[in-house]
PDB file of C-alpha atoms in Angstrom:
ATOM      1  CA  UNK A   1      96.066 132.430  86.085  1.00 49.00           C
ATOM      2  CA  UNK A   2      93.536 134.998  87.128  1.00 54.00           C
ATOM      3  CA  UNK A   3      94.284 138.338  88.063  1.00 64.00           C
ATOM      4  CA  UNK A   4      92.916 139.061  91.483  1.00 71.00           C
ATOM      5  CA  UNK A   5      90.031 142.334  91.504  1.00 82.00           C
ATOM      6  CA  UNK A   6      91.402 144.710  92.865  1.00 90.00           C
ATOM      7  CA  UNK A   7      89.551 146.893  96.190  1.00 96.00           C
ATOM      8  CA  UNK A   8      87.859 150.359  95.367  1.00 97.00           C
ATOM      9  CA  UNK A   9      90.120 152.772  97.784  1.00 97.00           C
ATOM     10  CA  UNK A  10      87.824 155.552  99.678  1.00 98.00           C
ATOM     11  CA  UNK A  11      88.951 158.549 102.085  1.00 95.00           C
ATOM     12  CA  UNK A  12      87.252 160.501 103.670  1.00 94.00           C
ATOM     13  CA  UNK A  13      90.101 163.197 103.732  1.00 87.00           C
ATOM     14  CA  UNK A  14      89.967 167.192 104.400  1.00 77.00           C
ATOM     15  CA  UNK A  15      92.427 169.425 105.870  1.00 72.00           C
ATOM     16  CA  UNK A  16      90.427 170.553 108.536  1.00 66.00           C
ATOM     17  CA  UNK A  17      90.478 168.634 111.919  1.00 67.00           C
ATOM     18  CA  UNK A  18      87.080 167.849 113.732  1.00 66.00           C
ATOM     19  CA  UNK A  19      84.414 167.899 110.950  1.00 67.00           C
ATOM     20  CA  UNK A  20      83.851 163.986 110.849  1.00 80.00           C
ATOM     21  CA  UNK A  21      86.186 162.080 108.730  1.00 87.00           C
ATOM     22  CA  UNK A  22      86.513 159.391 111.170  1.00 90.00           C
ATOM     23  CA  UNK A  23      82.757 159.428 111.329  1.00 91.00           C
ATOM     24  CA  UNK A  24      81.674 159.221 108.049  1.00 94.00           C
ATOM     25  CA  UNK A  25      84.179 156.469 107.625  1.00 96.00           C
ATOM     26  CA  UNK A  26      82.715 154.511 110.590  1.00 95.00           C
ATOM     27  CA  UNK A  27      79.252 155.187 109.365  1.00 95.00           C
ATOM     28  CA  UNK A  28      79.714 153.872 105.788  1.00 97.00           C
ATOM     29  CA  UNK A  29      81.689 151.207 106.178  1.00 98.00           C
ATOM     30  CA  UNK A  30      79.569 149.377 109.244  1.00 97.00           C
ATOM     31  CA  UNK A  31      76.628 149.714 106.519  1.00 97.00           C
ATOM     32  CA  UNK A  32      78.277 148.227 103.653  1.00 98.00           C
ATOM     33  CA  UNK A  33      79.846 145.638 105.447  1.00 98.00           C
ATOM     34  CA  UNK A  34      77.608 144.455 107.890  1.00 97.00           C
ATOM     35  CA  UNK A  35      73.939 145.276 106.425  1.00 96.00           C
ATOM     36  CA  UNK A  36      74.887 145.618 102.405  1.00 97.00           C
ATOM     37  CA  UNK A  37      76.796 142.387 102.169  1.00 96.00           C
ATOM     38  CA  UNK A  38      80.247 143.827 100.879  1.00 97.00           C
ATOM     39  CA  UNK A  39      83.356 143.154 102.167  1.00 97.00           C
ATOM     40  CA  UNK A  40      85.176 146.103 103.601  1.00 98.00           C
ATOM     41  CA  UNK A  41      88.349 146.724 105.296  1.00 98.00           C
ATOM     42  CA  UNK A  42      89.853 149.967 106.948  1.00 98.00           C
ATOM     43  CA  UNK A  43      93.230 151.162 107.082  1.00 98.00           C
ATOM     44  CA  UNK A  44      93.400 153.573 110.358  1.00 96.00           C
ATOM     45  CA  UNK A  45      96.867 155.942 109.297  1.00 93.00           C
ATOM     46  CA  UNK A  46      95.420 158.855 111.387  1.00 88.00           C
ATOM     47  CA  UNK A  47      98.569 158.760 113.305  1.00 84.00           C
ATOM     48  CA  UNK A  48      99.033 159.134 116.264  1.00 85.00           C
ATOM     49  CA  UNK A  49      95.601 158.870 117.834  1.00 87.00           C
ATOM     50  CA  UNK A  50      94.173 155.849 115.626  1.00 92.00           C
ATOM     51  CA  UNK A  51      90.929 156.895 116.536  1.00 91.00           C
ATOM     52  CA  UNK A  52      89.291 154.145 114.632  1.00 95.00           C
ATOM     53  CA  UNK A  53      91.217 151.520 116.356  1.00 96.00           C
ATOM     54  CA  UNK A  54      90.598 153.022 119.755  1.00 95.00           C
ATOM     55  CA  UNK A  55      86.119 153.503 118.814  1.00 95.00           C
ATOM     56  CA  UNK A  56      86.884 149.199 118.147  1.00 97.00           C
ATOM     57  CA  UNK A  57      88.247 148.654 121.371  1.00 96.00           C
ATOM     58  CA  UNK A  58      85.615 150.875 123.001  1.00 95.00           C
ATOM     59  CA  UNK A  59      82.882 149.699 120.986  1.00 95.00           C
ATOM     60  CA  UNK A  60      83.724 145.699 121.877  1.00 95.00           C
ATOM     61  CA  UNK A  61      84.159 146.573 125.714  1.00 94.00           C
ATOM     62  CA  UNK A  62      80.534 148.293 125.324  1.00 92.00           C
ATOM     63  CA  UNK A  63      79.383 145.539 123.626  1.00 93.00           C
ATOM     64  CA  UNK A  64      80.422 142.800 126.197  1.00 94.00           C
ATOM     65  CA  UNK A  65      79.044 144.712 128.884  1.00 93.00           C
ATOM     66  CA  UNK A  66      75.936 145.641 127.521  1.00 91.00           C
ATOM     67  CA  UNK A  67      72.702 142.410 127.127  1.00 93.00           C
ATOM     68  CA  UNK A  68      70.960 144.213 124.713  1.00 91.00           C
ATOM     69  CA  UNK A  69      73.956 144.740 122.334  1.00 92.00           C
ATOM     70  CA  UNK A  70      75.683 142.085 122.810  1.00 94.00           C
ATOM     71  CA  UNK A  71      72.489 140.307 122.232  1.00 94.00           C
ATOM     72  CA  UNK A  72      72.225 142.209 118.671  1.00 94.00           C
ATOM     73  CA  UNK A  73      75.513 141.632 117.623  1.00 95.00           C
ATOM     74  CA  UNK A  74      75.141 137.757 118.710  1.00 95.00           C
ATOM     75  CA  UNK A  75      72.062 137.963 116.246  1.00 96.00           C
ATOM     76  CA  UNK A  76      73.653 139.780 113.634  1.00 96.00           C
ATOM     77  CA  UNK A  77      77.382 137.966 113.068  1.00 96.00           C
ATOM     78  CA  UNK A  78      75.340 134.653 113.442  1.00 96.00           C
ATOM     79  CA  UNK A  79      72.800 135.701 110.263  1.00 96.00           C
ATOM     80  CA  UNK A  80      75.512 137.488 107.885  1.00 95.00           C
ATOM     81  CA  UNK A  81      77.997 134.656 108.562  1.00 93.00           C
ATOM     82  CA  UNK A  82      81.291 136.889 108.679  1.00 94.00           C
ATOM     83  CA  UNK A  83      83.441 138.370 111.057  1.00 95.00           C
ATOM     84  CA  UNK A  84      83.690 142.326 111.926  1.00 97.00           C
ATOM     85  CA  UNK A  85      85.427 144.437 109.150  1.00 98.00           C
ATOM     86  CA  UNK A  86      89.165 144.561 110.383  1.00 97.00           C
ATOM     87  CA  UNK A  87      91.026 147.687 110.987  1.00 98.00           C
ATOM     88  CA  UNK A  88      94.604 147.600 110.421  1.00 97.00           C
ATOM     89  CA  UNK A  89      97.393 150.413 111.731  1.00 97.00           C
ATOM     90  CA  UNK A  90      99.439 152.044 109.018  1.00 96.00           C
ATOM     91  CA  UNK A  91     101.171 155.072 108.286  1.00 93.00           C
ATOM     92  CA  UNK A  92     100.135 157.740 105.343  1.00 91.00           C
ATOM     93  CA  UNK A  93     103.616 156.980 103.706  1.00 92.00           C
ATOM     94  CA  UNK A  94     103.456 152.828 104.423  1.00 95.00           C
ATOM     95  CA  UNK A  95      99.790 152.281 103.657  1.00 96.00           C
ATOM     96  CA  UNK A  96      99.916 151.653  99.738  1.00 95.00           C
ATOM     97  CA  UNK A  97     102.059 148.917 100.447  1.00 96.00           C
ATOM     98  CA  UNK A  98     100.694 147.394 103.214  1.00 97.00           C
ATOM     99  CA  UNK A  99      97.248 147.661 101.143  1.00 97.00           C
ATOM    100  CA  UNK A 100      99.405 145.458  98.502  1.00 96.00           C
ATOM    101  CA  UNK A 101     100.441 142.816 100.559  1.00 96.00           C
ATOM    102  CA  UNK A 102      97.357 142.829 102.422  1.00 97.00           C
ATOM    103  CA  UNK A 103      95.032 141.990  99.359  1.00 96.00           C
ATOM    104  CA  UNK A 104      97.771 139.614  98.089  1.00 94.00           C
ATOM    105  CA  UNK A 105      97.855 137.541 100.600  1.00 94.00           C
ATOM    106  CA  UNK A 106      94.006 137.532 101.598  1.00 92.00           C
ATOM    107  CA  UNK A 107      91.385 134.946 100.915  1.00 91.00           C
ATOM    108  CA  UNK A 108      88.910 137.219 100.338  1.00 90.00           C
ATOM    109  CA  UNK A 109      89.873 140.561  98.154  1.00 93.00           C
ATOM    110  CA  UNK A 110      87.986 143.391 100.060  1.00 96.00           C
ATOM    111  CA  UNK A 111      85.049 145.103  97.993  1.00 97.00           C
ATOM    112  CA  UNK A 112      86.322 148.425  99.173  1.00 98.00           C
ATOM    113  CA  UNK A 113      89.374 149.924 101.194  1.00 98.00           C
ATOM    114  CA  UNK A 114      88.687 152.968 103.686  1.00 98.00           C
ATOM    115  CA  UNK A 115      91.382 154.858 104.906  1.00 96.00           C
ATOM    116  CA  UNK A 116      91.688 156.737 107.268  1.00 93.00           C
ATOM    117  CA  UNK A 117      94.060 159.642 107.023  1.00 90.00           C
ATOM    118  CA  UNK A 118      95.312 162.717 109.236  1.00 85.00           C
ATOM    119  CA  UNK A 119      93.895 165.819 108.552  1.00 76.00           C
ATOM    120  CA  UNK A 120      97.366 167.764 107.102  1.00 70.00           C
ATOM    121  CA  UNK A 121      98.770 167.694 103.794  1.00 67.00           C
ATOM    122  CA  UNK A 122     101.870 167.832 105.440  1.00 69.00           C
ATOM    123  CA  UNK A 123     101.797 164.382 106.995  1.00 70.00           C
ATOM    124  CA  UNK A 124     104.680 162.423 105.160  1.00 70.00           C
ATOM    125  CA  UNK A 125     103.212 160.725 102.201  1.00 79.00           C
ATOM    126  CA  UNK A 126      99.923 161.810 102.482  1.00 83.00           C
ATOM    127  CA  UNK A 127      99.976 163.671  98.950  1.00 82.00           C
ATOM    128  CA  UNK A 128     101.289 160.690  97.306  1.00 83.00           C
ATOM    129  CA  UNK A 129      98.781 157.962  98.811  1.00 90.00           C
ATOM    130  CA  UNK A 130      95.515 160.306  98.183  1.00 87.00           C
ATOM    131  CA  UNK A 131      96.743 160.418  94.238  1.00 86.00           C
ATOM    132  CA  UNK A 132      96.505 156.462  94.625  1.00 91.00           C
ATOM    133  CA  UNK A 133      93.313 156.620  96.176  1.00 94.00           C
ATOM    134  CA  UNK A 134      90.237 156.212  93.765  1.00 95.00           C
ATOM    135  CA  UNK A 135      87.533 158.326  95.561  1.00 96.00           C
ATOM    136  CA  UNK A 136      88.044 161.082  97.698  1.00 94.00           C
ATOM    137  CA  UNK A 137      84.984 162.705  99.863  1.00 95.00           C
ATOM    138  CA  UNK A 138      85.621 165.966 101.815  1.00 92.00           C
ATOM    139  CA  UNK A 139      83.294 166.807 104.122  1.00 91.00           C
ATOM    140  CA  UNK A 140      82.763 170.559 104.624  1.00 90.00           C
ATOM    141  CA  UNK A 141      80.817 173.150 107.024  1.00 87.00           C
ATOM    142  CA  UNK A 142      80.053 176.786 106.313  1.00 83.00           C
ATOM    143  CA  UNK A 143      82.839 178.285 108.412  1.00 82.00           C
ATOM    144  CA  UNK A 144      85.290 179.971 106.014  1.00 82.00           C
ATOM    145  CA  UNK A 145      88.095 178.430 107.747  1.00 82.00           C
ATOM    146  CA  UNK A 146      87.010 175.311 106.930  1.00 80.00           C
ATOM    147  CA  UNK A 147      85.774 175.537 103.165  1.00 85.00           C
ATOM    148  CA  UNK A 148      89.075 177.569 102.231  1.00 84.00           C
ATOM    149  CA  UNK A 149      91.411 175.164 103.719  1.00 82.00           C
ATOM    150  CA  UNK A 150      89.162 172.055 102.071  1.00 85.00           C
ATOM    151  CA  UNK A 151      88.597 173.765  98.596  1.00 86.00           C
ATOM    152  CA  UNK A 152      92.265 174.540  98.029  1.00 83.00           C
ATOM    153  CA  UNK A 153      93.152 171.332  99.085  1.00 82.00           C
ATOM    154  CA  UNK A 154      90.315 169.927  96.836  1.00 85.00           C
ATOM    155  CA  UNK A 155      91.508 172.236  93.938  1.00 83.00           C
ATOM    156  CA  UNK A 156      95.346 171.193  93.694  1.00 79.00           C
ATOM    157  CA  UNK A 157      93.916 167.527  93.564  1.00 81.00           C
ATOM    158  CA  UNK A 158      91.370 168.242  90.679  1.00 80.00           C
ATOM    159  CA  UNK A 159      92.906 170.608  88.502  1.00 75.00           C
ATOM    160  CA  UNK A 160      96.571 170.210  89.173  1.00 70.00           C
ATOM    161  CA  UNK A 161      97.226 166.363  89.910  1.00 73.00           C
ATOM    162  CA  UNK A 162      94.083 164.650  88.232  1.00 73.00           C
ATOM    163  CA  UNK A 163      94.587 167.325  84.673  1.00 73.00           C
ATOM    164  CA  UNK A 164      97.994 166.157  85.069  1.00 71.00           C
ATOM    165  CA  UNK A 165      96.867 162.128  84.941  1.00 69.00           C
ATOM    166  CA  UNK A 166      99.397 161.380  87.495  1.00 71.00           C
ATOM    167  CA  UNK A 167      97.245 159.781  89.661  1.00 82.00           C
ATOM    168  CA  UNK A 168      94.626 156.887  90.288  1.00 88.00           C
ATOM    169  CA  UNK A 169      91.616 159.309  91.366  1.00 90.00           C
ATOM    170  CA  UNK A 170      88.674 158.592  89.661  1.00 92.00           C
ATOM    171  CA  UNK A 171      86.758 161.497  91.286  1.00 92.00           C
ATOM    172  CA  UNK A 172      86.433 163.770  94.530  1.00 92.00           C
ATOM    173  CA  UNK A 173      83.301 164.692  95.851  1.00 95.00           C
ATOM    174  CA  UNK A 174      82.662 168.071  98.159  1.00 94.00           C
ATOM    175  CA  UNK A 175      79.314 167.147 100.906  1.00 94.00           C
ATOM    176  CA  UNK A 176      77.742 169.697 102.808  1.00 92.00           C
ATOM    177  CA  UNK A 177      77.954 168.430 106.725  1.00 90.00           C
ATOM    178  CA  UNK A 178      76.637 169.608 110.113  1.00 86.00           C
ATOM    179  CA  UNK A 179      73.887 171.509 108.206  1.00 87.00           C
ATOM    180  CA  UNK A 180      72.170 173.579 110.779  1.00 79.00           C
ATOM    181  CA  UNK A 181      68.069 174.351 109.969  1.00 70.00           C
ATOM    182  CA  UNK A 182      68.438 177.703 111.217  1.00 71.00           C
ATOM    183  CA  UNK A 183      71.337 178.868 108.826  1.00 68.00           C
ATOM    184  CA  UNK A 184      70.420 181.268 105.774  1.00 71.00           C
ATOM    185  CA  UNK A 185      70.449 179.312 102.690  1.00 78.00           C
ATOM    186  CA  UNK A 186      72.140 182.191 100.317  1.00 83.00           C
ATOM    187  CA  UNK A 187      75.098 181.270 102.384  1.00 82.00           C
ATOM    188  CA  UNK A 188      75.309 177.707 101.345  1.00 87.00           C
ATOM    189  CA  UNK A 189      74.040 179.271  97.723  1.00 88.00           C
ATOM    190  CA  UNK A 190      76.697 181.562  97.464  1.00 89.00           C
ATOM    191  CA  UNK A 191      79.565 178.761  98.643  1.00 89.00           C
ATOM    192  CA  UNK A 192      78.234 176.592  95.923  1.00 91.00           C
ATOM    193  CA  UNK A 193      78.106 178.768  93.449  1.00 92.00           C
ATOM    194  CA  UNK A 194      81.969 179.092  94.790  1.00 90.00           C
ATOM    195  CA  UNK A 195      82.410 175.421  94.459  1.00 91.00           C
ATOM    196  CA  UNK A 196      81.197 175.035  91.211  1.00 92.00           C
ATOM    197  CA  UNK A 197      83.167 178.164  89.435  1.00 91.00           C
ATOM    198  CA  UNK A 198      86.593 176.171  90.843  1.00 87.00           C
ATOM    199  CA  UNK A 199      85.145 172.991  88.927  1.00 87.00           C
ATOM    200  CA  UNK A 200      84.980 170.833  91.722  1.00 90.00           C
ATOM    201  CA  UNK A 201      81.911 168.387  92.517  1.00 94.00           C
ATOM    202  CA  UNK A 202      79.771 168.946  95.522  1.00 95.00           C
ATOM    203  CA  UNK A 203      76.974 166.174  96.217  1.00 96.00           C
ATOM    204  CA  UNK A 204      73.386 166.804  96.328  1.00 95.00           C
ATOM    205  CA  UNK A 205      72.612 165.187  99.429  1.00 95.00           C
ATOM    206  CA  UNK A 206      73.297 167.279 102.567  1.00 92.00           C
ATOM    207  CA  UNK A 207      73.638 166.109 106.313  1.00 92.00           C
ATOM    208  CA  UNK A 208      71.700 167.616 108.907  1.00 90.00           C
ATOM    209  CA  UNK A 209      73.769 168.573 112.469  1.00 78.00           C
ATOM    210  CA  UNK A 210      73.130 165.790 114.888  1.00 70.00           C
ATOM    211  CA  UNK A 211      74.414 165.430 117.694  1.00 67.00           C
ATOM    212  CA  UNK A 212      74.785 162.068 117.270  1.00 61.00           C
ATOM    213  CA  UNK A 213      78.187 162.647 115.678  1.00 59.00           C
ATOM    214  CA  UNK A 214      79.559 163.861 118.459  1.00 55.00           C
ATOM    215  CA  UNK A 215      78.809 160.624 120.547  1.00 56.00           C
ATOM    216  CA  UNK A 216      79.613 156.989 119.792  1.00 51.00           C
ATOM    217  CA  UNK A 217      77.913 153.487 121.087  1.00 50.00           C
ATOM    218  CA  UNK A 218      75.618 155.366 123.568  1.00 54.00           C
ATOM    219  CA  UNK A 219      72.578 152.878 123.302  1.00 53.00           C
ATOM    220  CA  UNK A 220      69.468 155.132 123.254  1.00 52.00           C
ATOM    221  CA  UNK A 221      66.140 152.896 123.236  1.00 49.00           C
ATOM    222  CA  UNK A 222      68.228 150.161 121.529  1.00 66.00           C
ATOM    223  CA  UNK A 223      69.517 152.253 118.750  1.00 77.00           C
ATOM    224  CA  UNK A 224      72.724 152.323 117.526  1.00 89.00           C
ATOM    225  CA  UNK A 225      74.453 155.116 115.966  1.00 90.00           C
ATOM    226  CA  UNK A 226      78.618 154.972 115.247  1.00 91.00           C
ATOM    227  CA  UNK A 227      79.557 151.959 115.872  1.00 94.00           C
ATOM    228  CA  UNK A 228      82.329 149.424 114.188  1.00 96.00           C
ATOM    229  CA  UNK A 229      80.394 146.866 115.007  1.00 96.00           C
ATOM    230  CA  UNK A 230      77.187 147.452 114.151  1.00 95.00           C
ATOM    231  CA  UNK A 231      75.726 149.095 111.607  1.00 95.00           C
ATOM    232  CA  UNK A 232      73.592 152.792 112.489  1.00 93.00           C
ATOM    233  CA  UNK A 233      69.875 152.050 112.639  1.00 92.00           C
ATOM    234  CA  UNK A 234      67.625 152.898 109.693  1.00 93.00           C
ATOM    235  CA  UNK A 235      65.678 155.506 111.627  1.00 91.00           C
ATOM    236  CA  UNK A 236      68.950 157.605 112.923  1.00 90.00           C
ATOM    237  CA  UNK A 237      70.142 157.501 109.243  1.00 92.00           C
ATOM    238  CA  UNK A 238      67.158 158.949 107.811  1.00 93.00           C
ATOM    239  CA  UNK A 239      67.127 161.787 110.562  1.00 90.00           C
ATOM    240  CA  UNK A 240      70.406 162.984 109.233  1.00 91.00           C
ATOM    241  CA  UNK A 241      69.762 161.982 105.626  1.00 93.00           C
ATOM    242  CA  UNK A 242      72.936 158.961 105.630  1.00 94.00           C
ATOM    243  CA  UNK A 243      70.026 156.983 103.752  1.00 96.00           C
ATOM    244  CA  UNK A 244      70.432 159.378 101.142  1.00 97.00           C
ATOM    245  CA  UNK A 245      73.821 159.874 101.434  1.00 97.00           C
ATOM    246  CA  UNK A 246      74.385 156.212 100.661  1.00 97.00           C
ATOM    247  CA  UNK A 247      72.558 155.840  98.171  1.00 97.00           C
ATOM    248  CA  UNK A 248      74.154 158.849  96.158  1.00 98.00           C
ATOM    249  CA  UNK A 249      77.773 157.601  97.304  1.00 98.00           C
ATOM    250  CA  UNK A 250      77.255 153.996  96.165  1.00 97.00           C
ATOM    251  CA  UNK A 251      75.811 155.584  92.591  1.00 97.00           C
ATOM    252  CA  UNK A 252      79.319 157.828  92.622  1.00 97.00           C
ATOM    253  CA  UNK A 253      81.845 154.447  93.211  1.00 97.00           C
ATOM    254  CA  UNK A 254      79.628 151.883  91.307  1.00 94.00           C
ATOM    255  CA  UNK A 255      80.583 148.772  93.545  1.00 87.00           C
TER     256      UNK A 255
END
């Protein structure tokens, strides 16, 4: 009998609320799934606001009542031949097995696993799912608030669990988010100088602030942006550098 391959598990996870987890997750999943050709599922344990599971019910009631859009997602489910990516409600301290049973039981194994977890470390079971899950990406702004809470976070993962090998992470990767033009660059010099002295791996590729983020499904000129239904268009993407983005992330988890 064959063994079944097993999903690549991905969180975007920080400790700060409010600097795009369920964003980024959004983002990158919609593009593998629905313009890459993987298979991709997401586990919503972002308790209790399920924000993921609320942008899918807002996203098909915008759909319906929009032509255009509903015209464009007509086009697309008809030419990849698959359904949307489901998103499933768990818990932080329930979702391992639920991922179990889940992959056991499906026809198709997922390609990867997103989850998408609340922003504490003091969530129950949130420290013992994140040492199951295989790559971690934190995104982080320069406010100090924000890097200290996500680099000591980032450091007990690194250099106390993963030293320790008691845990399935394969890596965890620091990104540079809501980069603003204007800002002096020895700032984001000095923090990664920072970064890099605790041991920890930042990415090259840094997003630009876009407003975008901050809204969902608005249809400007036919484009869409965060959507679970639809994937963001190419042009958006490269305004914000996601092109590059996805291109270094897929290099980091080697689908």
């Amino acid at each position: 009998m064959t063994t079944k391959k097993q999903p690549t598990i991905i969180a975007f996870s920080t400790q700060k609320g409010g600097v795009g987890k369920s964003t980024f997750t959004t983002l990158i999943a919609s593009i593998l799934h629905y313009r890459m050709g993987y298979q991709v599922t997401v586990f919503d344990c972002d308790f209790p606001q399920y924000s993921l599971l609320q942008m899918r019910e807002r996203d098909l009631k915008t759909v319906m009542q929009n032509e255009i859009l509903k015209k464009m997602a007509h086009k697309q489910f008809t030419s990849i031949n698959k359904k949307a990516y489901p998103i499933f409600q768990s818990k932080a301290d329930q979702v391992l097995d639920e991922i179990k049973m889940y992959v056991e039981g499906s026809e198709i194994t997922p390609d990867v696993i997103f989850l998408d977890l609340p922003g504490t470390v003091n969530t129950a079971g949130i420290l013992q799912t994140l040492t199951n899950v295989h790559y971690i990406f934190s995104p982080i702004t320069a406010d100090r608030v924000v890097l200290e809470s996500t680099l000591s976070f980032t450091d007990v993962l690194t250099n106390v669990l993963m030293k320790e090998n008691q845990t399935g992470i394969r890596s965890i990767h620091l990104f540079w988010n809501q980069v603003d033009g204007r800002e002096k660059t020895m700032l984001y010099k000095n923090y990664s100088k920072v970064i890099s002295d605790l041991g920890l791996q930042l990415m090259e590729t840094t997003i630009t602030d876009s407003k975008r983020f901050r809204k969902e499904g608005e249809l400007v000129a036919k484009t869409v942006f965060r959507s679970t239904l639809l994937p963001a268009d190419p042009k958006l993407l490269v305004q914000c550098r996601l092109d590059q983005f996805i291109e270094e992330f897929l290099k980091i988890i080697k689908l």
